[in-house]
PDB file of C-alpha atoms and ligand atoms in Angstrom:
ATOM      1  CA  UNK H1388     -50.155  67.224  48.295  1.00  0.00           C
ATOM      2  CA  UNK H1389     -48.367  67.358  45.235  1.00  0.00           C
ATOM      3  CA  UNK H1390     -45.991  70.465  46.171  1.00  0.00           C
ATOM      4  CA  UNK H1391     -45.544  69.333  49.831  1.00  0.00           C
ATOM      5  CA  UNK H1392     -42.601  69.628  51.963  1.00  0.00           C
ATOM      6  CA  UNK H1393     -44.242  67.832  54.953  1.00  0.00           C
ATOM      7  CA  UNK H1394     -43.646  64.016  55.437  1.00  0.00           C
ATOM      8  CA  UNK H1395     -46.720  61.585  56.065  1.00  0.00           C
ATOM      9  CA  UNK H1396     -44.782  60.511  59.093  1.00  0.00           C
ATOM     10  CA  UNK H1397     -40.961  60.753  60.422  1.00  0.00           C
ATOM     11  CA  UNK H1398     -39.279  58.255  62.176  1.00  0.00           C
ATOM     12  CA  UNK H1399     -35.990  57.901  64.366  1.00  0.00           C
ATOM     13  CA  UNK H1400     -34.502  55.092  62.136  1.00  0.00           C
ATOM     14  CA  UNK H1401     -35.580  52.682  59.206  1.00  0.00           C
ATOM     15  CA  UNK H1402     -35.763  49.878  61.545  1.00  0.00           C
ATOM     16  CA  UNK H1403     -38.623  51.187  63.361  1.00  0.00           C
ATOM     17  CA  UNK H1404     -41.113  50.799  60.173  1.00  0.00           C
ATOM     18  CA  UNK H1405     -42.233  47.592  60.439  1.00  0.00           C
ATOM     19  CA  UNK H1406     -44.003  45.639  58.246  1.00  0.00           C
ATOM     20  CA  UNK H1407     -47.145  45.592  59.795  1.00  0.00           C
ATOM     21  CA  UNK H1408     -47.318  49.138  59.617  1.00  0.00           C
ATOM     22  CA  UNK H1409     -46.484  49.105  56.030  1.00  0.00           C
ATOM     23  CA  UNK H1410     -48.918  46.540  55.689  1.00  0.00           C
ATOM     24  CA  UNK H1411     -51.955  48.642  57.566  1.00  0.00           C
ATOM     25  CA  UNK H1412     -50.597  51.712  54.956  1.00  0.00           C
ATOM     26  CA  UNK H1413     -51.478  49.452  52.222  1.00  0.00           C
ATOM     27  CA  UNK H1414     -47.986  49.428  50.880  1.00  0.00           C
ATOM     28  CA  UNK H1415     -46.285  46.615  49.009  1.00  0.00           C
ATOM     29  CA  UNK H1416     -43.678  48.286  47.408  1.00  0.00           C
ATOM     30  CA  UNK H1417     -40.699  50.980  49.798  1.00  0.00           C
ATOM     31  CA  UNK H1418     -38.659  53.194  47.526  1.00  0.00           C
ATOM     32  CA  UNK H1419     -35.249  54.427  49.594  1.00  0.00           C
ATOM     33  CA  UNK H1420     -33.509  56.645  49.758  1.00  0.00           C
ATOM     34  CA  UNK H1421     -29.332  55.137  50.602  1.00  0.00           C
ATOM     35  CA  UNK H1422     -27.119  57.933  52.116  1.00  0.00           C
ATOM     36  CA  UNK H1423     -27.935  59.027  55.822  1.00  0.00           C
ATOM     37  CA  UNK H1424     -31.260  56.969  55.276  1.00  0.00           C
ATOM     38  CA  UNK H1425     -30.275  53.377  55.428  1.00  0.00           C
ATOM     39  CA  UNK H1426     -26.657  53.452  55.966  1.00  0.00           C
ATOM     40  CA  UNK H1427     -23.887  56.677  57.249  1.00  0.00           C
ATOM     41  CA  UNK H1428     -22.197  58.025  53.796  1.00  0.00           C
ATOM     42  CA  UNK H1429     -19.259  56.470  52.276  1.00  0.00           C
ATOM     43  CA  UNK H1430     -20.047  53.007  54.428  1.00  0.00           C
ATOM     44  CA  UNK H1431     -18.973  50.690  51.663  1.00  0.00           C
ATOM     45  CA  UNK H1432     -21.445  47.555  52.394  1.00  0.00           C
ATOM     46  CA  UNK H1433     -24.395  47.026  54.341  1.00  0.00           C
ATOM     47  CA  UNK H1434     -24.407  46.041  57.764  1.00  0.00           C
ATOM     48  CA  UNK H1435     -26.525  42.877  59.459  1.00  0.00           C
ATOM     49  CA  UNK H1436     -29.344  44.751  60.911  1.00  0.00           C
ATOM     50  CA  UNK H1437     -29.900  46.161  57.675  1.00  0.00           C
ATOM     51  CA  UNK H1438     -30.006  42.910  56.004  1.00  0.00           C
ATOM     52  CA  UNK H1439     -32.465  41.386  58.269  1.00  0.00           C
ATOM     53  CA  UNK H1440     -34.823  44.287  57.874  1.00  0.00           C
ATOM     54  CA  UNK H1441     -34.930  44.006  54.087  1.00  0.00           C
ATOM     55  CA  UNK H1442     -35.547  40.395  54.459  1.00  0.00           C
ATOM     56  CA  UNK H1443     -37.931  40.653  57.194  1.00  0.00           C
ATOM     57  CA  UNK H1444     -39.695  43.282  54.175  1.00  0.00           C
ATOM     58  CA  UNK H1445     -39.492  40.882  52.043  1.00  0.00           C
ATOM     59  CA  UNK H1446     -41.252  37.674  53.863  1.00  0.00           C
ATOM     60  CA  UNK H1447     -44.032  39.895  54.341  1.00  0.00           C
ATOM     61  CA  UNK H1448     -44.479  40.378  50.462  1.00  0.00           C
ATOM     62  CA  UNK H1449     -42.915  43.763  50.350  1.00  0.00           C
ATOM     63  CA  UNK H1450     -40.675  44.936  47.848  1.00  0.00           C
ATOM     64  CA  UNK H1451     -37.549  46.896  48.140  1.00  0.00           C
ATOM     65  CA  UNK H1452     -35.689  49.212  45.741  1.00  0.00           C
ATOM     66  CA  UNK H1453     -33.032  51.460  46.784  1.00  0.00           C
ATOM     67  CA  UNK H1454     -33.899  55.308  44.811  1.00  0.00           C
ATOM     68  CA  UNK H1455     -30.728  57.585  44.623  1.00  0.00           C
ATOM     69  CA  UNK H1456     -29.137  60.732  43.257  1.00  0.00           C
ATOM     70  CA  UNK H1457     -25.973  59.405  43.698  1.00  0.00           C
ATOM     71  CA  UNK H1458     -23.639  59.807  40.498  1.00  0.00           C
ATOM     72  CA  UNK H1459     -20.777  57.978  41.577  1.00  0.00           C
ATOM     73  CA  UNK H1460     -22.039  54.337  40.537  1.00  0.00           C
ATOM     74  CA  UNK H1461     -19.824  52.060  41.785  1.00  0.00           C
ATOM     75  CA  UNK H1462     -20.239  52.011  45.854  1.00  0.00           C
ATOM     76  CA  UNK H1463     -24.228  52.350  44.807  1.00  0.00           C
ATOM     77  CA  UNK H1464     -23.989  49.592  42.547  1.00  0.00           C
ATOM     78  CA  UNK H1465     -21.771  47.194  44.890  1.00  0.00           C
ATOM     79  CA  UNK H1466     -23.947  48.019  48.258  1.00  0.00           C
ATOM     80  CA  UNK H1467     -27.020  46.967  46.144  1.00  0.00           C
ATOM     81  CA  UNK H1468     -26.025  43.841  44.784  1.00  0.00           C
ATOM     82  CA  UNK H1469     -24.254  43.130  47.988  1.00  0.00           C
ATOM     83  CA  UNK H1470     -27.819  43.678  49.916  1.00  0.00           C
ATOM     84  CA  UNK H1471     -29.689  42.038  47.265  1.00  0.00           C
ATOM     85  CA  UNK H1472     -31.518  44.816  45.978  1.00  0.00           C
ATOM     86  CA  UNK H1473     -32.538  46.565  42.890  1.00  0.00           C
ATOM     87  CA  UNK H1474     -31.245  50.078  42.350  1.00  0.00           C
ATOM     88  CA  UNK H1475     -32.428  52.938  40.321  1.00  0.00           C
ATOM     89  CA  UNK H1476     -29.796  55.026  39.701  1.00  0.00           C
ATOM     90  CA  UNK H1477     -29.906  58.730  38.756  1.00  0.00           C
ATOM     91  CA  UNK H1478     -33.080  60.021  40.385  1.00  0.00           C
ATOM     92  CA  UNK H1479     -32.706  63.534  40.132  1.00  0.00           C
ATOM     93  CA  UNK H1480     -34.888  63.831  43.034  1.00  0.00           C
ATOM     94  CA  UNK H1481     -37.230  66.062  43.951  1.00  0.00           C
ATOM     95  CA  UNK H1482     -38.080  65.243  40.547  1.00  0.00           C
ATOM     96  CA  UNK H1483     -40.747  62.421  40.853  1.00  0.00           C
ATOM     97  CA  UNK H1484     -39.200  60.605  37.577  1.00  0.00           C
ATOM     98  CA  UNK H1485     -36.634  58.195  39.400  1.00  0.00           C
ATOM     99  CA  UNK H1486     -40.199  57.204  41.474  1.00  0.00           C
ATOM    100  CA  UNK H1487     -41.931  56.444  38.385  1.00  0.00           C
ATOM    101  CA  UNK H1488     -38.814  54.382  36.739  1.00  0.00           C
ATOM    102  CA  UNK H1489     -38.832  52.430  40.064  1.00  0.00           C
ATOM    103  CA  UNK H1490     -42.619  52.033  39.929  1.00  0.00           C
ATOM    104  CA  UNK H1491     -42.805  50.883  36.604  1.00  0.00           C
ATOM    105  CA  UNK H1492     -39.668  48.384  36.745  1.00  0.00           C
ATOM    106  CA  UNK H1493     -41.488  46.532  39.832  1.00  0.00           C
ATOM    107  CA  UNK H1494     -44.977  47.121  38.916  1.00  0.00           C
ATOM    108  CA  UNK H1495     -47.063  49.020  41.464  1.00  0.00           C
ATOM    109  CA  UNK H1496     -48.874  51.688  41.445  1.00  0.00           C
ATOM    110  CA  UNK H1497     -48.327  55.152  43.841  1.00  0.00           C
ATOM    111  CA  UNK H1498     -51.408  54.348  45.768  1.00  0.00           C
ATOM    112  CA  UNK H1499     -49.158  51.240  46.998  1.00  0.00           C
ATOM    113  CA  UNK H1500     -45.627  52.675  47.414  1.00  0.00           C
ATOM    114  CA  UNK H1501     -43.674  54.671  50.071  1.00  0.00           C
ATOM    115  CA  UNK H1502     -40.477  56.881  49.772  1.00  0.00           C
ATOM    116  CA  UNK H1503     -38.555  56.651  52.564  1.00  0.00           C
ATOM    117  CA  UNK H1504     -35.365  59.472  52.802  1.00  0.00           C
ATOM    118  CA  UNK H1505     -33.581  61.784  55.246  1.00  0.00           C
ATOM    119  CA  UNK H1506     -34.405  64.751  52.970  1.00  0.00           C
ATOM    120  CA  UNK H1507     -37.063  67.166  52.471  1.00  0.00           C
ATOM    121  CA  UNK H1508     -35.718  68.971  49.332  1.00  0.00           C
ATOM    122  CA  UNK H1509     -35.167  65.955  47.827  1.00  0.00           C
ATOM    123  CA  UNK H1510     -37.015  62.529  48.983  1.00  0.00           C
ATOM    124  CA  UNK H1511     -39.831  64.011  50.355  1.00  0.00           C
ATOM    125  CA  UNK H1512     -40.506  66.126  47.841  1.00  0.00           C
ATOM    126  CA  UNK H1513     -39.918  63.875  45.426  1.00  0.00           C
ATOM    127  CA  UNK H1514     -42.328  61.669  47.127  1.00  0.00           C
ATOM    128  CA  UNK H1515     -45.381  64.067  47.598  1.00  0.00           C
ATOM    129  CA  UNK H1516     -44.683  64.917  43.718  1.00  0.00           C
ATOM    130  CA  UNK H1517     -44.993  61.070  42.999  1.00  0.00           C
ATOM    131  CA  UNK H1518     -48.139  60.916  44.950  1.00  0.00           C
ATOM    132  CA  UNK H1519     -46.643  57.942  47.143  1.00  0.00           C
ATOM    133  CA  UNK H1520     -46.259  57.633  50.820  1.00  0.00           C
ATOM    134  CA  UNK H1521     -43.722  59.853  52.605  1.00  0.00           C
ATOM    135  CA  UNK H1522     -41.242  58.541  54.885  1.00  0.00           C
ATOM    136  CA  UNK H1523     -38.575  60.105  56.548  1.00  0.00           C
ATOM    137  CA  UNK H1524     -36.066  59.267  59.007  1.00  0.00           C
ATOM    138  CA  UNK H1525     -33.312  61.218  61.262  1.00  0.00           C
ATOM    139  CA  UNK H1526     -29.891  60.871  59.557  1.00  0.00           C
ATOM    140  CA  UNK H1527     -27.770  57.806  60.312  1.00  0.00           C
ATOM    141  CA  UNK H1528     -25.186  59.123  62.126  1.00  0.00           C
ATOM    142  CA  UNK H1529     -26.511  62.568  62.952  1.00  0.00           C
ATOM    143  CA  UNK H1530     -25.565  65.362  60.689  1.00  0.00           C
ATOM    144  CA  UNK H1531     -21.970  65.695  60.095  1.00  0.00           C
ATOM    145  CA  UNK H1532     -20.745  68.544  58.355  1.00  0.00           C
ATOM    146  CA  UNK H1533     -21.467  72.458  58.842  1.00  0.00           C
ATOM    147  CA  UNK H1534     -24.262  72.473  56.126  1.00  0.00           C
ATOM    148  CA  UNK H1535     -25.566  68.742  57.082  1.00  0.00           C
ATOM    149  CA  UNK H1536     -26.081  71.003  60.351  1.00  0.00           C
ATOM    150  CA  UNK H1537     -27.861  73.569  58.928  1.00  0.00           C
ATOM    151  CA  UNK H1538     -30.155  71.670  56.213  1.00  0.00           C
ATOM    152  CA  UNK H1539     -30.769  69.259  59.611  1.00  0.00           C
ATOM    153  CA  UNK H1540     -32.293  72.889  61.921  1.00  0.00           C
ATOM    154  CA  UNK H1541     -34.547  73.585  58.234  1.00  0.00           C
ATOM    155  CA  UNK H1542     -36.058  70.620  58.256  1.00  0.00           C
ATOM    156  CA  UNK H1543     -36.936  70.293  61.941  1.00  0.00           C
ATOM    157  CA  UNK H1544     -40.014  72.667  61.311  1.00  0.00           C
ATOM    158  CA  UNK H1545     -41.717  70.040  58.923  1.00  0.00           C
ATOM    159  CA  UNK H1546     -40.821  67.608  61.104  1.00  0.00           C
ATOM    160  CA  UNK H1547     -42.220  69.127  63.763  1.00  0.00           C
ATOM    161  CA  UNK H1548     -45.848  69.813  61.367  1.00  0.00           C
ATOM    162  CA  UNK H1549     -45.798  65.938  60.537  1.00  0.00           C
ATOM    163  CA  UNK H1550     -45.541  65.085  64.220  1.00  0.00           C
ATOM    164  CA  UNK H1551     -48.589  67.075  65.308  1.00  0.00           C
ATOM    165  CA  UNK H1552     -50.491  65.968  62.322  1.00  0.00           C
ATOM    166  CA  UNK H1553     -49.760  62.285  63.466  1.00  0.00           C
ATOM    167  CA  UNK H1554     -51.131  63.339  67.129  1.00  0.00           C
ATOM    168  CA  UNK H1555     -54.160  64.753  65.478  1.00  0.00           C
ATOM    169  CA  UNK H1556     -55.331  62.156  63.061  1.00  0.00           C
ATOM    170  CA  UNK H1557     -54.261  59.364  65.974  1.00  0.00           C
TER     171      UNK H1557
HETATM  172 MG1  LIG F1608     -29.930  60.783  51.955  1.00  0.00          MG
END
């Protein structure tokens, strides 16, 4: 679904995607998404949970690369290297190109990669654009602001369309 709003599947919080179920999706490679995804904005360095997921990702042979619009480099940059991680950098998201870069630099194809994000407008479009695996999450922390409230009631409509598709297919 190239033009697609609609996430394969939505989950409450990064940690619940487990390898196994990346495994079973055929995925060896998860694009993410940083801001509300795997951390609340502005934290400056990943926490221990977060750490322990990415290297429970990693013993089971799947790679990690952190995918964001984010212009202002350095907390990026520093999270990244402090989590191990590469990082492609200037996305542009929903454009799909940031996906390809990211594809390219680690060497798998879309039919084995996932985009996981907290956004419709921009991860999971960019994702269904890429042809990869969508995967979104709630935002870390909740949504904050006025129009973190707002985007947050839009997107609960695809959310809610992904859901029932998951109850149909099983
Ligand atoms: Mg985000």
């Amino acid at each position: 679904m190239p033009f697609s709003l609609v996430p394969h599947r939505v989950f409450g919080c990064y940690a619940d995607i487990t390898p196994d179920y990346l495994t079973e999706q055929g995925i060896t490679l998860l694009l993410s998404d940083l801001d509300f995804t795997l951390a609340a904005k502005k934290t400056p360095r990943p926490d221990q949970p977060l750490r322990d997921w990415i290297a429970d990702l990693a013993a089971h042979g799947i790679g990690f690369m952190i995918v964001s619009n984010n212009r202002s480099g350095r907390r990026v940059t520093e999270f990244c290297a402090d989590l191990g991680v590469p990082y492609q950098g200037h996305a542009r998201k929903p454009s799909p190109r940031g996906l390809y870069a990211a594809m390219e630099r680690a060497g798998v194809d879309a039919a084995h990669t996932a985009m996981l994000g907290d956004k419709l407008l921009t991860d999971m479009l960019a994702a269904n654009r890429a042809g990869v695996l969508a995967l979104m999450v709630e935002p870390v922390g909740g949504p904050v602001t006025a129009w973190q409230k707002v985007l947050h009631a839009l997107q609960a409509p695809f959310k809610a369309a992904s859901r029932r598709h998951a109850e149909k297919i099983g």
